[in-house]
XYZ file of C-alpha atoms in Angstrom:
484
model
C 0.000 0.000 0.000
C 2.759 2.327 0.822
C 3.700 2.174 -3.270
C 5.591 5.901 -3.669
C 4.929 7.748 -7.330
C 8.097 9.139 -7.696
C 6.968 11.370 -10.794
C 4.708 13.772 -8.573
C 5.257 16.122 -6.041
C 4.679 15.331 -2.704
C 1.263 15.402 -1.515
C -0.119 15.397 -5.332
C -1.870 11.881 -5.109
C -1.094 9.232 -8.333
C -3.849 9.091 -10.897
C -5.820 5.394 -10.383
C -4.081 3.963 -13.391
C -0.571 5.027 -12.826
C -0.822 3.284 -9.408
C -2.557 -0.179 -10.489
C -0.165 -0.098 -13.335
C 2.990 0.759 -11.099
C 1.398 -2.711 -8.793
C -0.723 -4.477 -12.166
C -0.664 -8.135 -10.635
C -3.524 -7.824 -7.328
C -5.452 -5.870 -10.021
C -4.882 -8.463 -13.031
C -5.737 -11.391 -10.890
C -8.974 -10.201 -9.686
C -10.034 -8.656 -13.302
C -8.826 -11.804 -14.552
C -11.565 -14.081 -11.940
C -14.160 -11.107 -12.594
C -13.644 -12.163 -16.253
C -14.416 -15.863 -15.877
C -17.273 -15.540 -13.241
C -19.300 -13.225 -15.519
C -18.747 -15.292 -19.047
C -19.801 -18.457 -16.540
C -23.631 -16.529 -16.523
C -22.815 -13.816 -19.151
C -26.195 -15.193 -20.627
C -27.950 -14.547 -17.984
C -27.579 -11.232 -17.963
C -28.111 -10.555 -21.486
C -30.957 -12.127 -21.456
C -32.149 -9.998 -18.655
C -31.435 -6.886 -20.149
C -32.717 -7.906 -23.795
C -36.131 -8.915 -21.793
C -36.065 -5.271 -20.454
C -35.572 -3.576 -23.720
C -38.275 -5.446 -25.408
C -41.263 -4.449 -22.355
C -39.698 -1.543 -22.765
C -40.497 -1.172 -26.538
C -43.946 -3.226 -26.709
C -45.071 -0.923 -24.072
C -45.214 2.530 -26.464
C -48.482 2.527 -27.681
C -49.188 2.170 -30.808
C -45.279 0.770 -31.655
C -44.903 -3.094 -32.350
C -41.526 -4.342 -31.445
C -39.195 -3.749 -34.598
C -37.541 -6.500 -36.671
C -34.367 -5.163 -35.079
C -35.347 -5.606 -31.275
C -36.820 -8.500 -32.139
C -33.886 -10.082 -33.480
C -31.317 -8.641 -30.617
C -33.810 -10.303 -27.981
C -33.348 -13.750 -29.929
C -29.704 -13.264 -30.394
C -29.440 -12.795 -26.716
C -31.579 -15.802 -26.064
C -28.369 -17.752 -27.760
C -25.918 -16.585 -25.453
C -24.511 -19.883 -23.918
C -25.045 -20.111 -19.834
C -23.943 -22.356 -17.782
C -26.349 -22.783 -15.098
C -29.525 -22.926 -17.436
C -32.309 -25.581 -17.626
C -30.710 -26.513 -20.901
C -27.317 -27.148 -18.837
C -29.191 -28.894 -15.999
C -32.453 -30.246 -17.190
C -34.931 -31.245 -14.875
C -37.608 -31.890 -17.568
C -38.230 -35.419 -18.098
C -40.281 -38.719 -17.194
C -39.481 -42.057 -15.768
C -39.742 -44.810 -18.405
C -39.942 -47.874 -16.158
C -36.120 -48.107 -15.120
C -35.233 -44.251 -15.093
C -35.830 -40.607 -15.728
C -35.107 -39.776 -19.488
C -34.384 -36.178 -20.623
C -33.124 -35.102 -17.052
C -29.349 -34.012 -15.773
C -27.324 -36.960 -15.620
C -30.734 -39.213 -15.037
C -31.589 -37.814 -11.920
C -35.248 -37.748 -10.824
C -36.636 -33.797 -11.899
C -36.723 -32.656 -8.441
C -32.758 -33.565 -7.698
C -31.826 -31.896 -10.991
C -33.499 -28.937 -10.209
C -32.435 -28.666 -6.964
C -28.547 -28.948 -8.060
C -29.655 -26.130 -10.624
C -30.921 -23.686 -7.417
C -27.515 -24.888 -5.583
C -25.402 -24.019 -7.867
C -27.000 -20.414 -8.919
C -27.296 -19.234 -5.609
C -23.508 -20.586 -4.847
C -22.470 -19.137 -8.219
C -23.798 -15.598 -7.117
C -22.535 -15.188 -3.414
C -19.412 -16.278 -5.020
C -20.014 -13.717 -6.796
C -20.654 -11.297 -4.469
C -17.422 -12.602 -2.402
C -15.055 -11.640 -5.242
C -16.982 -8.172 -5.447
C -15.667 -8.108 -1.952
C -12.283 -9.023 -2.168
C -11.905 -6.473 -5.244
C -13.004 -3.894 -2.807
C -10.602 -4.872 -0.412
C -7.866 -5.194 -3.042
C -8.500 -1.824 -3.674
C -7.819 -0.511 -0.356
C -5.466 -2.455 0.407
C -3.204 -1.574 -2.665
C -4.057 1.083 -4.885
C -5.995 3.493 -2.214
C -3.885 6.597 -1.456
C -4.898 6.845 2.301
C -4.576 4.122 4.874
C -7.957 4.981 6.447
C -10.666 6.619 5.845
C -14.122 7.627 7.256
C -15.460 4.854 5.097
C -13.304 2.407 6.708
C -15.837 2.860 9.685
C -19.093 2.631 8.019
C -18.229 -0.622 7.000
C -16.625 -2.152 9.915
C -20.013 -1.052 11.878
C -22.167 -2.677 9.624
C -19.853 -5.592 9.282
C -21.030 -6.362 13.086
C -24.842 -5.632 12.579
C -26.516 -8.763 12.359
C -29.630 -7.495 11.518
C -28.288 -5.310 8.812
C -26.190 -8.438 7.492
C -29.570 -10.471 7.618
C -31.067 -7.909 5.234
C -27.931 -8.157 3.279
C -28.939 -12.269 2.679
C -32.363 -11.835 2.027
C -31.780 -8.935 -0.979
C -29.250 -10.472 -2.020
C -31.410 -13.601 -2.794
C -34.256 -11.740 -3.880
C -31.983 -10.122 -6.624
C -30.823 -13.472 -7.367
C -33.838 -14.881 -8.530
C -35.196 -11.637 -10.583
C -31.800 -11.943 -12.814
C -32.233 -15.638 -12.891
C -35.639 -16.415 -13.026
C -35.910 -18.448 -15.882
C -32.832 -20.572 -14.823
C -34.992 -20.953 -11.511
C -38.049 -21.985 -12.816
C -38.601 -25.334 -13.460
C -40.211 -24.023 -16.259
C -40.738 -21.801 -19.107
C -43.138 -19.080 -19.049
C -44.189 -19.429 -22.428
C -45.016 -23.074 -21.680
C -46.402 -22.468 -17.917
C -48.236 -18.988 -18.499
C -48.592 -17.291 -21.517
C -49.345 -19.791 -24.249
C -49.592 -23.495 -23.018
C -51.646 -24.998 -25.680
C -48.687 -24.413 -27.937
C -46.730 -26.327 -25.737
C -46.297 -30.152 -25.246
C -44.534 -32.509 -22.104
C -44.277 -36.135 -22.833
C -45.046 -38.412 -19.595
C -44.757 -42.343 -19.021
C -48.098 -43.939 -18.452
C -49.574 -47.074 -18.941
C -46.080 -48.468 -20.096
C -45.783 -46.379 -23.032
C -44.905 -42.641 -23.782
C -47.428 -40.290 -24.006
C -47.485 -36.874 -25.355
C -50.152 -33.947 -24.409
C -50.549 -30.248 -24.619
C -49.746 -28.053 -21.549
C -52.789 -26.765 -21.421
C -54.251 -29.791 -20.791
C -52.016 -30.709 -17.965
C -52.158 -28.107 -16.034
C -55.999 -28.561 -15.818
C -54.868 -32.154 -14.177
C -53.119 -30.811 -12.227
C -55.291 -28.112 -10.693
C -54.934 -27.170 -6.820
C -58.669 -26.598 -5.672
C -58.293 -27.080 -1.863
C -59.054 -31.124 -1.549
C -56.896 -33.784 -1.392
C -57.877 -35.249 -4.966
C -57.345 -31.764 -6.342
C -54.188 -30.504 -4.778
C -50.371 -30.520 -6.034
C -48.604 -29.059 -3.040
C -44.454 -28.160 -2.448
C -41.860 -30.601 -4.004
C -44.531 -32.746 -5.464
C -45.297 -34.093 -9.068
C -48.746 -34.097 -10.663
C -49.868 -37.015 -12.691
C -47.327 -35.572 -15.976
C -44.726 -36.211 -14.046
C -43.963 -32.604 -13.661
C -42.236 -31.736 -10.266
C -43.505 -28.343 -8.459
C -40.943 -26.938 -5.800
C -44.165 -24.669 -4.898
C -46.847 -26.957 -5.834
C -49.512 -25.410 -8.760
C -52.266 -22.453 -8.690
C -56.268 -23.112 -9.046
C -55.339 -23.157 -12.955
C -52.789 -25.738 -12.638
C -50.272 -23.389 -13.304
C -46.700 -23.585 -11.593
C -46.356 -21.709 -8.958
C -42.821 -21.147 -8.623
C -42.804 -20.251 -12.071
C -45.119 -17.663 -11.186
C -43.709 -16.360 -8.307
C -39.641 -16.209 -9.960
C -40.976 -13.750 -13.055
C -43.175 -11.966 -10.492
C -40.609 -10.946 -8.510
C -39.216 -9.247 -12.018
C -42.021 -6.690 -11.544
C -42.015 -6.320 -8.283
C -38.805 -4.678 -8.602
C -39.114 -2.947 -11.412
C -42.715 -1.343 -10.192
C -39.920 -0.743 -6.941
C -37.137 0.728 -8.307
C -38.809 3.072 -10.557
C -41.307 4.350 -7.782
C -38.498 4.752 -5.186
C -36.004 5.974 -8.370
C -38.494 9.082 -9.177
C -39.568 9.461 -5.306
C -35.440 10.037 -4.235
C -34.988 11.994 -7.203
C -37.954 14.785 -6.736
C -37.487 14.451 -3.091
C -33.085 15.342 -3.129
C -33.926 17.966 -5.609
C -36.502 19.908 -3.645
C -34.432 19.429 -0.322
C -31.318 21.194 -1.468
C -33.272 23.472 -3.744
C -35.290 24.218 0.051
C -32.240 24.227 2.060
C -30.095 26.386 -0.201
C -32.775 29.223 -0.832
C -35.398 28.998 2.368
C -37.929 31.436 2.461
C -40.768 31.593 0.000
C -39.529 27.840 -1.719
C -39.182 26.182 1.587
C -42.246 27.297 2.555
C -44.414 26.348 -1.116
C -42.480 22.949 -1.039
C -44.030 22.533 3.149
C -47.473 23.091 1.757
C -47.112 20.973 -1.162
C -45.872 18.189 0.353
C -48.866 18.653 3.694
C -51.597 18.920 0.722
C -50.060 15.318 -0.412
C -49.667 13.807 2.917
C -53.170 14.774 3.959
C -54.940 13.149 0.839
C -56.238 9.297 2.304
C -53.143 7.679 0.230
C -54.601 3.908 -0.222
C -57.872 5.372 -1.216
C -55.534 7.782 -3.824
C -54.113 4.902 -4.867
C -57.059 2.980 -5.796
C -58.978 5.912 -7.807
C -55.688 6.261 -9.671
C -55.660 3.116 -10.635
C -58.797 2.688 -11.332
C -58.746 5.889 -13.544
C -55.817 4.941 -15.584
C -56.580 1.583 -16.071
C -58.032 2.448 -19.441
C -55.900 4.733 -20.894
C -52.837 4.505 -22.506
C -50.561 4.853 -19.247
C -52.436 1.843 -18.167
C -51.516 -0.687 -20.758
C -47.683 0.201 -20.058
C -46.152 -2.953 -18.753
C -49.413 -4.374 -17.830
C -50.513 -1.343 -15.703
C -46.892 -1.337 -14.172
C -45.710 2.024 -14.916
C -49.100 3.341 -13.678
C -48.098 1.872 -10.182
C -44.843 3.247 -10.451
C -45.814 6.890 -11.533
C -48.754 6.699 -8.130
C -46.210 5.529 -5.548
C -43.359 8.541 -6.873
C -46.561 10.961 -6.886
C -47.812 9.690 -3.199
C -44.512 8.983 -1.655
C -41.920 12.030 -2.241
C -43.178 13.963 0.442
C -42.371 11.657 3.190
C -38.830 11.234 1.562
C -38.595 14.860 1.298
C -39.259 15.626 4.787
C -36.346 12.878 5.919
C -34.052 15.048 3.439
C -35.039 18.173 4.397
C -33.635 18.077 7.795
C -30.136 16.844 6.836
C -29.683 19.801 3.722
C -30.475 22.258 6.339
C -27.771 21.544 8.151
C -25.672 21.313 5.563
C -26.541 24.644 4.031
C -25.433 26.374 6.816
C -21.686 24.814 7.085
C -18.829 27.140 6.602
C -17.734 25.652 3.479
C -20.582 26.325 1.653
C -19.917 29.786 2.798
C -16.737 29.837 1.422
C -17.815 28.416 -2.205
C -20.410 30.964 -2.064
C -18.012 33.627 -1.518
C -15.521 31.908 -4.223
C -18.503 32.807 -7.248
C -19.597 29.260 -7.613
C -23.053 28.665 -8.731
C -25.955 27.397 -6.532
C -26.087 23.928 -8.507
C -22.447 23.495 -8.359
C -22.266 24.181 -4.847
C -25.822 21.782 -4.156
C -24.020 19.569 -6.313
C -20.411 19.012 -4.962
C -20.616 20.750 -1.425
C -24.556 19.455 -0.304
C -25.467 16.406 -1.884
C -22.521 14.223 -1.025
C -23.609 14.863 2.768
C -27.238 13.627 2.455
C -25.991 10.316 0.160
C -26.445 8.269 3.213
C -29.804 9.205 4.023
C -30.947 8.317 0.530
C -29.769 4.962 0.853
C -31.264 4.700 3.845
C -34.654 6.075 3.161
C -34.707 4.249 -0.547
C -34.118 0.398 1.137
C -36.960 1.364 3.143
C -39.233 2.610 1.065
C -38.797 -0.277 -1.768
C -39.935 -2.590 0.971
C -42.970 -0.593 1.287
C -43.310 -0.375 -2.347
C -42.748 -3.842 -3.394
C -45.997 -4.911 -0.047
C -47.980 -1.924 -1.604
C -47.943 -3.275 -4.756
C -48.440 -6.739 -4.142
C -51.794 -5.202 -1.949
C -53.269 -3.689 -4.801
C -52.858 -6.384 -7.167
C -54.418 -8.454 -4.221
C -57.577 -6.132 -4.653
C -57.169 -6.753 -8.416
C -55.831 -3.142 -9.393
C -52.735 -4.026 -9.382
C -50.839 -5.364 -12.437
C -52.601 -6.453 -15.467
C -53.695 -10.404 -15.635
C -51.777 -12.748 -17.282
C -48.528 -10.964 -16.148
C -47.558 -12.427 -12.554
C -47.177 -10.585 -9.477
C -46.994 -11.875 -6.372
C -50.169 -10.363 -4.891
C -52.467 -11.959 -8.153
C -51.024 -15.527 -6.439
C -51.931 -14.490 -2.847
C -55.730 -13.317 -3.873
C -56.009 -16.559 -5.854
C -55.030 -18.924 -2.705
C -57.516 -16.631 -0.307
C -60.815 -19.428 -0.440
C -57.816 -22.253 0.163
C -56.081 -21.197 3.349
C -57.522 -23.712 5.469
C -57.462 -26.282 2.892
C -55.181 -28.872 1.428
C -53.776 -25.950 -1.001
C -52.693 -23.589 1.557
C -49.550 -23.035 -0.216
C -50.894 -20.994 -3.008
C -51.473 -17.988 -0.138
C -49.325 -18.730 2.456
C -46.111 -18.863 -0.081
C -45.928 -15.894 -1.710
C -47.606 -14.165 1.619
C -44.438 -15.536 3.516
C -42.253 -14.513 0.560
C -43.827 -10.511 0.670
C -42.937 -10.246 4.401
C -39.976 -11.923 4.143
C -38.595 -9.545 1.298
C -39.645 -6.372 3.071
C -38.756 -7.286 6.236
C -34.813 -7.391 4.512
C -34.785 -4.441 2.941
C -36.477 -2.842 6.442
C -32.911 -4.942 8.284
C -30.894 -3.375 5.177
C -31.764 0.180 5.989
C -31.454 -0.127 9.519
C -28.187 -1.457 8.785
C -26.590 1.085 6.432
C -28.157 4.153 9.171
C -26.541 2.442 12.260
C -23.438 2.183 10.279
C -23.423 5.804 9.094
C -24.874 7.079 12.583
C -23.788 4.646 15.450
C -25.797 7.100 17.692
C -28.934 7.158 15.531
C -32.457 6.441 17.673
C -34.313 4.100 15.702
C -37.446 4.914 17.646
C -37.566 8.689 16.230
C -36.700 7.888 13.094
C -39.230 5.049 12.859
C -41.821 7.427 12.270
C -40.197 8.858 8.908
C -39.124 5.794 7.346
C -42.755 3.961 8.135
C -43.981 6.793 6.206
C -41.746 6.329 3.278
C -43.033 3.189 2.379
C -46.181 3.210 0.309
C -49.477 2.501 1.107
């Protein structure tokens, strides 16, 4: 670490790339494992992100998805992977003296176990070598031997909680970029358009072949023992379901895996336009006061005091039929009414923060110095309030992601057949006391389990930044910040 750059005067710090190539090898090794670990799941990812792009297009109205799109999305789709279903098949049947069409001629639920395993180990691995980059970093190539950073991290290091949180989005973000290696299916086959797909089963002795369509309404979860395919079992296609099926006969894990894809999305975009408004207006409030502060306080009261679930619902209900609406299956409606509903509570836990920060001496002094008001919100305000916007932003996409999932619950949420983890809990409601509790319980435990992490991920990251932080006062804000 204590590498000296010769070629500049003393205390004129090395440019990055004069000091990792003055000390290349700690930097070529871990660029070199980077390397392999992405190209292992490049596919993945490219996948993802072609997926994205072409919502993103069928959702204009009036546009259908060019040639060009089109034909990126299936290029993408080739991208080799190698923890896929076509890697690690767990499609297959038993043909009297073993499973055909499965990894290695395991029985479908072991194969797609191994295929969970080793995605989930692949990605903390992942996440490890993210670490030890990081740590490369400071340990070679970082100018100062400590700095305030240093202590951030070592606190949260030691908080459990906020390590717990850490787990729980980390898996979460796990299975939205790897959803369809997850699934034990397709969604094309399980969801969208099953009559145009086929699954060959053993029966009777002989091979059989059938749309499906047709299978999933034998296998059907209706609340009685007959009728029921619950967790880790198969239905009569020899089909496993690590979640058992819906009242369609759909799978639910299937279901479930892609919903969590809008979940997030619905999330990140609410919580992306909430931060955004809310930052602006509080160093836009804190720099100039008087006659802005004071518009921005009744604004934001006005918004508070509307009844926010019943705003939510007329919105939705509103919009539903208009062009807005059909955007990602009513999606970006969601989005635009949680960023509408929710800045004011963010604002408020800004506000506080810029205030203080407007009145330092050094913004004095770049006052003084001619700079302009954005440079000086820019470079001498924001940097200071960074913390509570990661704070704030976990928070409130926990309260997003249990917002949205209780409006699609009422059915106002996201658009049928697109899934969404709320649809699967409102379609399991008439079986929770039946043999086909998992359909609600699941995806319930799943919601609370989700927010609950990002809640532990917040606390985390504002007991790190502010050891002497009272949770208790500033429950109140970050409850507020969360939706609904």
């Amino acid at each position: 670490m204590a590498t000296q750059f010769n070629t500049y005067t003393e205390g004129e710090a090395a440019p990055l790339r004069d000091r990792v190539m003055a000390n290349p090898r700690p930097a070529a090794v871990w660029v070199g494992v980077a390397a392999v670990l992405f190209g292992l799941q490049a596919g993945a990812v490219v996948q993802f992100l072609a997926a994205l792009l072409v919502d993103a297009v069928a959702a204009l109205p009036g546009i259908t998805v060019p040639a060009g799109v089109a034909a990126l999305d299936r290029a993408a789709d080739a991208v080799p992977t190698l923890l896929s279903r076509e890697t690690i098949p767990n499609r297959g049947y038993y043909d009297g003296g073993g499973y055909v069409g499965t990894f290695l001629g395991l029985s479908p639920d072991l194969a797609w176990l191994l295929r969970v395993t080793l995605i989930y180990a692949y990605s903390f691995a992942a996440l490890a070598w993210v670490w030890v980059g990081y740590e490369r970093y400071r340990t070679h190539y970082r100018i100062a031997d400590w700095t305030p950073r240093d202590d951030v991290i070592d606190r949260f290091r030691g908080h459990k909680w906020g390590l717990f949180g850490v787990v729980v989005v980390a898996m979460f973000f796990v299975m939205v970029l790897f959803a369809p290696a997850l699934s034990p299916t397709t969604t094309a086959a399980n969801l969208e358009n099953p009559y145009q797909h086929e699954v060959t089963y053993w029966a009777d002795g002989e091979t059989r072949t059938v749309t499906v369509g047709q299978a999933n309404l034998g296998s059907q979860s209706q609340g009685t023992p007959q009728e029921n395919v619950g967790p880790m079992q198969y239905d009569d296609y020899g089909r496993i379901h690590p979640f058992g099926t819906l009242p369609s006969g759909k799978d639910l894990f299937t279901f479930i895996a892609h919903g969590s894809r809008i979940s997030l999305i619905i999330g990140l975009v609410s919580v992306g336009l909430s931060v955004s408004i809310a930052v602006v207006l509080a160093l836009m409030t804190a720099y100039y006061k008087g006659k802005i502060d004071l518009g921005a306080v009744l604004v934001s009261d006005a918004v508070m005091g509307m009844p926010q679930l019943l705003l939510l619902i007329m919105l939705s209900v509103i919009l539903s039929g208009t062009w807005v609406g059909k955007i990602y299956s009513g999606a970006f409606v969601l989005a635009l009414i949680f960023a509408g509903t929710g800045w004011p509570a963010m604002w408020r836990s800004f506000r506080g923060p810029a205030l203080q920060v407007s009145n330092r001496e050094w913004v004095d002094a770049a006052k003084s110095f001619g700079q302009t008001p954005g440079t000086i919100m820019r470079k001498h305000m924001l940097p200071y309030i960074t913390g509570y916007v990661l704070v704030y932003g976990s928070m409130t996409l926990g309260g997003a992601i249990i917002a949205i999932a209780g409006l699609s619950f009422l059915g106002l949420g996201v658009n049928p057949p697109t899934p969404e983890w709320g649809r699967a809990v409102n379609a399991g409601q008439d079986y929770v006391t039946t043999a086909s509790w998992h359909i609600s319980l699941i995806p319930g435990i799943l919601i609370t389990l989700v927010v609950t992490g990002f809640n532990a991920l917040g606390d985390g990251v504002r007991d790190a930044i502010d050891p002497e932080s009272d949770a208790e006062d500033q429950g109140g804000a970050s409850g507020r910040g969360g939706g609904a």
